[in-house]
JSON list of C-alpha atoms in Angstrom, two decimals:
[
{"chain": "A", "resi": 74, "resn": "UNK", "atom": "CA", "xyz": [-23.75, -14.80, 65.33]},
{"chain": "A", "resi": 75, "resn": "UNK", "atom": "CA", "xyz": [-22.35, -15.30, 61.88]},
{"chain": "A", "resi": 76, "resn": "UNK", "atom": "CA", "xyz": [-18.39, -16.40, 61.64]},
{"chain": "A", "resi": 77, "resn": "UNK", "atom": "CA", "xyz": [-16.65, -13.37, 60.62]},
{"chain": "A", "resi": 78, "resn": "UNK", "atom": "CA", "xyz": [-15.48, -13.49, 57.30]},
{"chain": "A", "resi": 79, "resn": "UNK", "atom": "CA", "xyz": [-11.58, -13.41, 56.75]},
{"chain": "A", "resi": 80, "resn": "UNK", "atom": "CA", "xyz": [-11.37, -14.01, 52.88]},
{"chain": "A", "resi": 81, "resn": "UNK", "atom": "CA", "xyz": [-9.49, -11.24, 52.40]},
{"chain": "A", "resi": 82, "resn": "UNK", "atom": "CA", "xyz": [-7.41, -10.85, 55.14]},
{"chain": "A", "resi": 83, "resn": "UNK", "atom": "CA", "xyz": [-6.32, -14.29, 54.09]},
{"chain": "A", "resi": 84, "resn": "UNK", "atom": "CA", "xyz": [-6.26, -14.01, 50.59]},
{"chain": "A", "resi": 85, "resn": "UNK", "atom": "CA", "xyz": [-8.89, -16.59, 50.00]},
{"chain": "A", "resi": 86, "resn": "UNK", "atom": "CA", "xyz": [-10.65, -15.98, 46.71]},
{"chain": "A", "resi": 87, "resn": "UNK", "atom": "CA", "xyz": [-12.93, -18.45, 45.93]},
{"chain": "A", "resi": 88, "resn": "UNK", "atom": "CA", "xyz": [-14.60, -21.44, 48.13]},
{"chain": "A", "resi": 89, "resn": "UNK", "atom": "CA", "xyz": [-15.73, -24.73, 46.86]},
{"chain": "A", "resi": 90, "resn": "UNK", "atom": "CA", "xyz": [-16.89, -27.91, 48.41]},
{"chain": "A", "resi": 91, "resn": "UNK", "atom": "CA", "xyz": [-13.76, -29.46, 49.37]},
{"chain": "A", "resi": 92, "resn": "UNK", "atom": "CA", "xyz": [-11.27, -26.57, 48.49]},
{"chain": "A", "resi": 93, "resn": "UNK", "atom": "CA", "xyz": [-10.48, -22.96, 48.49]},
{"chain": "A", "resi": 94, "resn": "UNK", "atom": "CA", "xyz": [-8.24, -20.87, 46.17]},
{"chain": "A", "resi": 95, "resn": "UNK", "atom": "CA", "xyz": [-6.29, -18.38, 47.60]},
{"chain": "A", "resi": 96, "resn": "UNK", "atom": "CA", "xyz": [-3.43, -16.02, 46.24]},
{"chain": "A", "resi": 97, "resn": "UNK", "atom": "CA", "xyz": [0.00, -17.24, 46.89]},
{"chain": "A", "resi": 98, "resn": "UNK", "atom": "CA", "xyz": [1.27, -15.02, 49.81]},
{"chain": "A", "resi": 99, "resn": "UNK", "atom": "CA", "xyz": [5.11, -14.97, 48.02]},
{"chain": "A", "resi": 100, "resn": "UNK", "atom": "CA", "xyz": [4.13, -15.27, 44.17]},
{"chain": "A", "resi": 101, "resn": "UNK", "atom": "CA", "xyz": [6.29, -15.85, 41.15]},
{"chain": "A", "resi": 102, "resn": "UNK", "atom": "CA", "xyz": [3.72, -13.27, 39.15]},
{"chain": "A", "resi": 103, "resn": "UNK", "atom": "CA", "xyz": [0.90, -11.34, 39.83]},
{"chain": "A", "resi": 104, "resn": "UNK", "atom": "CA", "xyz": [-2.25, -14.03, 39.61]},
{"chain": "A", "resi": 105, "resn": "UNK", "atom": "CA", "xyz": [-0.50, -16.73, 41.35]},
{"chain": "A", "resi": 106, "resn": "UNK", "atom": "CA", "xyz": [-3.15, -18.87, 43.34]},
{"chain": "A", "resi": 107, "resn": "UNK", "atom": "CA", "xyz": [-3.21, -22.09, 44.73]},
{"chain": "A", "resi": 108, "resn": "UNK", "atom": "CA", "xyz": [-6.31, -24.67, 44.73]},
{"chain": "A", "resi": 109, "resn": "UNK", "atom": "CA", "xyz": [-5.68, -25.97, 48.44]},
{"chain": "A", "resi": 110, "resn": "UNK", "atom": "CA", "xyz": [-8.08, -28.80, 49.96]},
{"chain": "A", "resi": 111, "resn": "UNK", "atom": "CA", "xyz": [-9.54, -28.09, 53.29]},
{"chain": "A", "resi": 112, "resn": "UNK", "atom": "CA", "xyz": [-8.71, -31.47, 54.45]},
{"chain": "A", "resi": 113, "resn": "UNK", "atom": "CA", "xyz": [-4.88, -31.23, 55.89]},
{"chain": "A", "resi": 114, "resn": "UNK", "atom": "CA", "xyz": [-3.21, -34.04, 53.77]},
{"chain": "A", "resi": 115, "resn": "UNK", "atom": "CA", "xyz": [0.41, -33.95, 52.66]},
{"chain": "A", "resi": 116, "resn": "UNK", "atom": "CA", "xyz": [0.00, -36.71, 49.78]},
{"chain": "A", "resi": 117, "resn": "UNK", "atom": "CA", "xyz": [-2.10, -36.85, 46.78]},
{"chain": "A", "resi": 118, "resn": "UNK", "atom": "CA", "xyz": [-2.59, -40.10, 46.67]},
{"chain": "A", "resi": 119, "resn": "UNK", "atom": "CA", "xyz": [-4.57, -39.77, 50.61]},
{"chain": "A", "resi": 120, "resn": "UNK", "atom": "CA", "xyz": [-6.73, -37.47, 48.81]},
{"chain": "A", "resi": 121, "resn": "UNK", "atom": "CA", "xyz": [-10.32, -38.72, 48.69]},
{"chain": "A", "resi": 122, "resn": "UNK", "atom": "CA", "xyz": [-11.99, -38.91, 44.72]},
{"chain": "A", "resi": 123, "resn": "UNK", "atom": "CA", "xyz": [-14.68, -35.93, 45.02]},
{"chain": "A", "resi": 124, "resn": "UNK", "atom": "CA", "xyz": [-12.13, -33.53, 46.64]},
{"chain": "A", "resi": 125, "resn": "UNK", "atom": "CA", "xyz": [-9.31, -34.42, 43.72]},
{"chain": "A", "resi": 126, "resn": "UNK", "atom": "CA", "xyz": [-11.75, -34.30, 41.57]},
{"chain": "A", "resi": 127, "resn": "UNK", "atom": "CA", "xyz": [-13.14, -30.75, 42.41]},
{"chain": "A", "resi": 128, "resn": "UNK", "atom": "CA", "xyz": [-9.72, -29.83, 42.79]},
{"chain": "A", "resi": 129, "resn": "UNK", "atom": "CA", "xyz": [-8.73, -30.20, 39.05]},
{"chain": "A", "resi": 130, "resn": "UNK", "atom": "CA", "xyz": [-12.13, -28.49, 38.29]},
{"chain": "A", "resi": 131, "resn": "UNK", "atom": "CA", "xyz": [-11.07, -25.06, 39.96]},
{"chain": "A", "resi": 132, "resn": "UNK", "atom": "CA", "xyz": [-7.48, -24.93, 38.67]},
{"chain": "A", "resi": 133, "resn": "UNK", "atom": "CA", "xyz": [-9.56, -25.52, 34.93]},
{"chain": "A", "resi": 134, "resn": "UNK", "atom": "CA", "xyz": [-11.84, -22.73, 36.26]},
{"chain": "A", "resi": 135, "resn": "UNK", "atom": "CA", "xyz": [-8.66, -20.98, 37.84]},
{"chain": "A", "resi": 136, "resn": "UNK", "atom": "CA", "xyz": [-7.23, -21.42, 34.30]},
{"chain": "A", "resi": 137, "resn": "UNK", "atom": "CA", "xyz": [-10.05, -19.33, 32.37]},
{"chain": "A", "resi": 138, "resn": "UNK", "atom": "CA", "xyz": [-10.77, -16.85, 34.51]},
{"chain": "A", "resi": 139, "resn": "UNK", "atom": "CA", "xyz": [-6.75, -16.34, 35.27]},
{"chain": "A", "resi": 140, "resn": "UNK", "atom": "CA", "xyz": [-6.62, -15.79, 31.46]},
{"chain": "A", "resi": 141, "resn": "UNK", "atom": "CA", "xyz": [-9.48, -13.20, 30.83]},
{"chain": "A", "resi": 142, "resn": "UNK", "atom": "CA", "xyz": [-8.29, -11.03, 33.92]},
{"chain": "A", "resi": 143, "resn": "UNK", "atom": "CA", "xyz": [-4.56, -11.16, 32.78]},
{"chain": "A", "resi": 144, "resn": "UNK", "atom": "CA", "xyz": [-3.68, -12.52, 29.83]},
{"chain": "A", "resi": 145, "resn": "UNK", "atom": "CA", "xyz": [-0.89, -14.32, 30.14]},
{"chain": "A", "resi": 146, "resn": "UNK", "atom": "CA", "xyz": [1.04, -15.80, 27.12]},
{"chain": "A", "resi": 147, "resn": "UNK", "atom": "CA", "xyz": [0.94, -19.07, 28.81]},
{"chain": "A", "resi": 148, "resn": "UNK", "atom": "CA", "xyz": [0.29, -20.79, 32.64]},
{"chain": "A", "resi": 149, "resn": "UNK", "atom": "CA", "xyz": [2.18, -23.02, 34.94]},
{"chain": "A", "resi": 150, "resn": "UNK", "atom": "CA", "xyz": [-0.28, -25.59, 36.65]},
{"chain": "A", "resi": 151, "resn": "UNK", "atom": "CA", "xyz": [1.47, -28.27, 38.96]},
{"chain": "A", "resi": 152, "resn": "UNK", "atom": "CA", "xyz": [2.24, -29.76, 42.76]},
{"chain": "A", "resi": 153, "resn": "UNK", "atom": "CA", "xyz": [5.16, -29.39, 44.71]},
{"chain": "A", "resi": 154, "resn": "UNK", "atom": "CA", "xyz": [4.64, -32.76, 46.98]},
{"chain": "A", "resi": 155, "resn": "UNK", "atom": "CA", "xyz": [7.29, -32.84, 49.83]},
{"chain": "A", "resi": 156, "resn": "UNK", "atom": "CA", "xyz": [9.41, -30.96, 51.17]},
{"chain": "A", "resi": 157, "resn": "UNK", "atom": "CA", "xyz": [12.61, -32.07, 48.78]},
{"chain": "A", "resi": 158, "resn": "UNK", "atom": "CA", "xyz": [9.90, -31.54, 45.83]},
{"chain": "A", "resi": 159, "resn": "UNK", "atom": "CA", "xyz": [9.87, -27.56, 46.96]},
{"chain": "A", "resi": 160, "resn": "UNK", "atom": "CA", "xyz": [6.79, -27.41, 48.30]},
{"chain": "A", "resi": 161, "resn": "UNK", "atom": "CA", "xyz": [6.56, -24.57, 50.90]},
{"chain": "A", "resi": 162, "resn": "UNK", "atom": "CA", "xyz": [4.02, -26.28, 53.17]},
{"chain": "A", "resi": 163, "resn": "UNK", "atom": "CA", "xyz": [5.29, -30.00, 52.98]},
{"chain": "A", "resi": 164, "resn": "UNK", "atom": "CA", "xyz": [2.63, -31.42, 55.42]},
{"chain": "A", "resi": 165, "resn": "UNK", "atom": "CA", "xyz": [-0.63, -29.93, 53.08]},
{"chain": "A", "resi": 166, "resn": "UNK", "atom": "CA", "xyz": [-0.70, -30.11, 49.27]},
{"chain": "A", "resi": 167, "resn": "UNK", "atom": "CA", "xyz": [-2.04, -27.56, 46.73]},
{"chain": "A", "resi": 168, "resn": "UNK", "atom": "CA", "xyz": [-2.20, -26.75, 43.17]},
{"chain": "A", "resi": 169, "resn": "UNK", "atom": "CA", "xyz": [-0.35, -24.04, 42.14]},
{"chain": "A", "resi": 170, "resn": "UNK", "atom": "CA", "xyz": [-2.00, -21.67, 39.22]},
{"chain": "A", "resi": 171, "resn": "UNK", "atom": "CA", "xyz": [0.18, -19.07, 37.77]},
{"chain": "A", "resi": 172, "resn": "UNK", "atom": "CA", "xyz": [0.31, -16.93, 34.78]},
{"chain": "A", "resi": 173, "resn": "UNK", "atom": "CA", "xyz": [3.17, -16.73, 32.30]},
{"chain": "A", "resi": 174, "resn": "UNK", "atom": "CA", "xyz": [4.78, -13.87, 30.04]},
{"chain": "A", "resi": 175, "resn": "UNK", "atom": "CA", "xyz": [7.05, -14.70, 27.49]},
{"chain": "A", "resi": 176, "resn": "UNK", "atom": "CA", "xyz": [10.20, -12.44, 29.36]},
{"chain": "A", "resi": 177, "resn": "UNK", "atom": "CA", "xyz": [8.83, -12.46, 32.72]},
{"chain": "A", "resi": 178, "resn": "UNK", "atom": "CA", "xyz": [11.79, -14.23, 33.79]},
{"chain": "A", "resi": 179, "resn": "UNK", "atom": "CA", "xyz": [15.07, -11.75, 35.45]},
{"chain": "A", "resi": 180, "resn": "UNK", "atom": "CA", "xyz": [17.44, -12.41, 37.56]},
{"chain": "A", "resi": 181, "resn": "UNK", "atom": "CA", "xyz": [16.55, -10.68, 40.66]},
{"chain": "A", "resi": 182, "resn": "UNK", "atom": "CA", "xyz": [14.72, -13.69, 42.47]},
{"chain": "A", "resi": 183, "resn": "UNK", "atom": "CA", "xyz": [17.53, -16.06, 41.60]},
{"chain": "A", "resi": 184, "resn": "UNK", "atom": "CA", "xyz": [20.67, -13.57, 42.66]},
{"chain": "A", "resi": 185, "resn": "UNK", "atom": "CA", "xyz": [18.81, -11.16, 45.11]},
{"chain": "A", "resi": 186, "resn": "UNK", "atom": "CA", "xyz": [16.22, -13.39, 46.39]},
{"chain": "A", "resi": 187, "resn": "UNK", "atom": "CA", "xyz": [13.80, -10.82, 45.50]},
{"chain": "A", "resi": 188, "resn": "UNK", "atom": "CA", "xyz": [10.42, -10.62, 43.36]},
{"chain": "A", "resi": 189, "resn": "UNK", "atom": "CA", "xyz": [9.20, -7.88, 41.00]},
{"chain": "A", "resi": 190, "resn": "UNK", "atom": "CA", "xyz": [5.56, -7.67, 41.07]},
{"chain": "A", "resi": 191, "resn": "UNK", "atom": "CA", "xyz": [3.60, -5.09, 39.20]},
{"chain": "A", "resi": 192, "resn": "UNK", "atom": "CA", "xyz": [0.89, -5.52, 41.34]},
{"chain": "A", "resi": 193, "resn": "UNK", "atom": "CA", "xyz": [-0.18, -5.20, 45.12]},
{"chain": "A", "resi": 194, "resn": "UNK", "atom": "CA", "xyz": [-1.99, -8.74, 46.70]},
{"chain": "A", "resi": 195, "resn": "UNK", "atom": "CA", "xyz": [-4.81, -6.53, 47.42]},
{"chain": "A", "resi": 196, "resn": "UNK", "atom": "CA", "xyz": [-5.36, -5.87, 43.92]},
{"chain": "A", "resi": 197, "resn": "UNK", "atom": "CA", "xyz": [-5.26, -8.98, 42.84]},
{"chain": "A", "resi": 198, "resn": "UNK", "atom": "CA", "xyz": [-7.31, -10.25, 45.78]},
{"chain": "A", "resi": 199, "resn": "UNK", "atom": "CA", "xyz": [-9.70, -7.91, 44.31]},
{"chain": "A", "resi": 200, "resn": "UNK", "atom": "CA", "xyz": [-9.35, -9.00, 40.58]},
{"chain": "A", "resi": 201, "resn": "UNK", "atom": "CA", "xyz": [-9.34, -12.20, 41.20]},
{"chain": "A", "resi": 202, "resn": "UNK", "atom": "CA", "xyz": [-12.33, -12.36, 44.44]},
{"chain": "A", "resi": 203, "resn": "UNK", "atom": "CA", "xyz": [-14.63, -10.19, 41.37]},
{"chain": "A", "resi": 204, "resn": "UNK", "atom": "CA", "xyz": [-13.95, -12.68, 38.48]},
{"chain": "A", "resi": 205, "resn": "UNK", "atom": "CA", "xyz": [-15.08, -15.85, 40.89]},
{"chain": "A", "resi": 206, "resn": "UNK", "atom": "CA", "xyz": [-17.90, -14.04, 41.58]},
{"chain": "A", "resi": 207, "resn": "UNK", "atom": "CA", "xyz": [-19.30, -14.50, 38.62]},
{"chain": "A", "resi": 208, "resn": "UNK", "atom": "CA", "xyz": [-19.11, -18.26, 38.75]},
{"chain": "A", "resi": 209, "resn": "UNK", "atom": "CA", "xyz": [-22.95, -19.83, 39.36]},
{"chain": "A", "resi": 210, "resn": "UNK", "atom": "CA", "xyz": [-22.33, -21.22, 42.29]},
{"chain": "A", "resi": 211, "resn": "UNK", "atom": "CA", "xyz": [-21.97, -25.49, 42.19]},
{"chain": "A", "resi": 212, "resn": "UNK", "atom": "CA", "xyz": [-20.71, -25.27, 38.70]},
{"chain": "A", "resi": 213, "resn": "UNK", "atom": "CA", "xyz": [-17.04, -25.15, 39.22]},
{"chain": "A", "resi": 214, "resn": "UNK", "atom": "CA", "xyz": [-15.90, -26.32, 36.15]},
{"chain": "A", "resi": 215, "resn": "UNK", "atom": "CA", "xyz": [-17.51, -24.24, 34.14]},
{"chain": "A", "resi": 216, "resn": "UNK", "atom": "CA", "xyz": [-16.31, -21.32, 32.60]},
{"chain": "A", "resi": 217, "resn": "UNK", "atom": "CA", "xyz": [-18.39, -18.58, 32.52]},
{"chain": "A", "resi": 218, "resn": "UNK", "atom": "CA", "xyz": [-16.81, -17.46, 28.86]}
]
């Protein structure tokens, strides 16, 4: 019997060799992903050279296809490593993928610890999951545009 598959249930998006992307469960905007290694590992540096490499390959694919399905005036791209470092999951690290808009900056996550989204996670699951799709399969850092 086949595993049953969960992808959207857990937001996953895309899966690659040695990591999965999967929509940030709290984002900062709609389109925030994270590239996220299967292997549990909470430093980069314990990160074996194929999966880092792949890694940075889907957050450049992340990049394009985040772009043509939003368009974003810009993108933040980085690790929080550790737990003082902000990341939300100290013991595993990702890549975090989000779009920017000049403005999309208020004060209601800093004074009411709340986020304005314009967009449900299943719509973006949906956005997202379609423009993967159309990624050839073992060609991850390739953009299909």
């Amino acid at each position: 019997m086949a595993a049953e598959n969960r992808d959207e249930e857990n937001l996953i998006v895309h899966r690659g060799t040695h990591n999965f992307i999967v929509l940030n469960r709290f984002p900062y905007t709609s389109g925030h992903i994270m590239v996220v290694p299967f292997l549990h590992v909470d430093k980069l540096i314990a990160v074996a050279e194929p999966v880092v490499v792949e890694m940075m390959q889907l957050a450049r694919l992340a990049e394009g296809l985040i772009r043509d399905v939003y368009k974003p005036d810009g993108l933040n791209i980085g690790m929080n490593i550790g737990e003082s470092a902000g990341a939300g999951i100290a013991g595993h690290i990702h890549m975090h993928v989000l779009p920017r808009w000049s403005g999309d900056s208020n004060f209601m996550t800093t004074v009411s610890e709340t986020r304005v989204l314009p967009e449900d996670l299943g719509v973006t699951w949906k956005r997202l999951s379609d423009a993967f799709a159309t990624v050839q399969p073992g060609t991850p850092s390739v953009h299909p545009n």
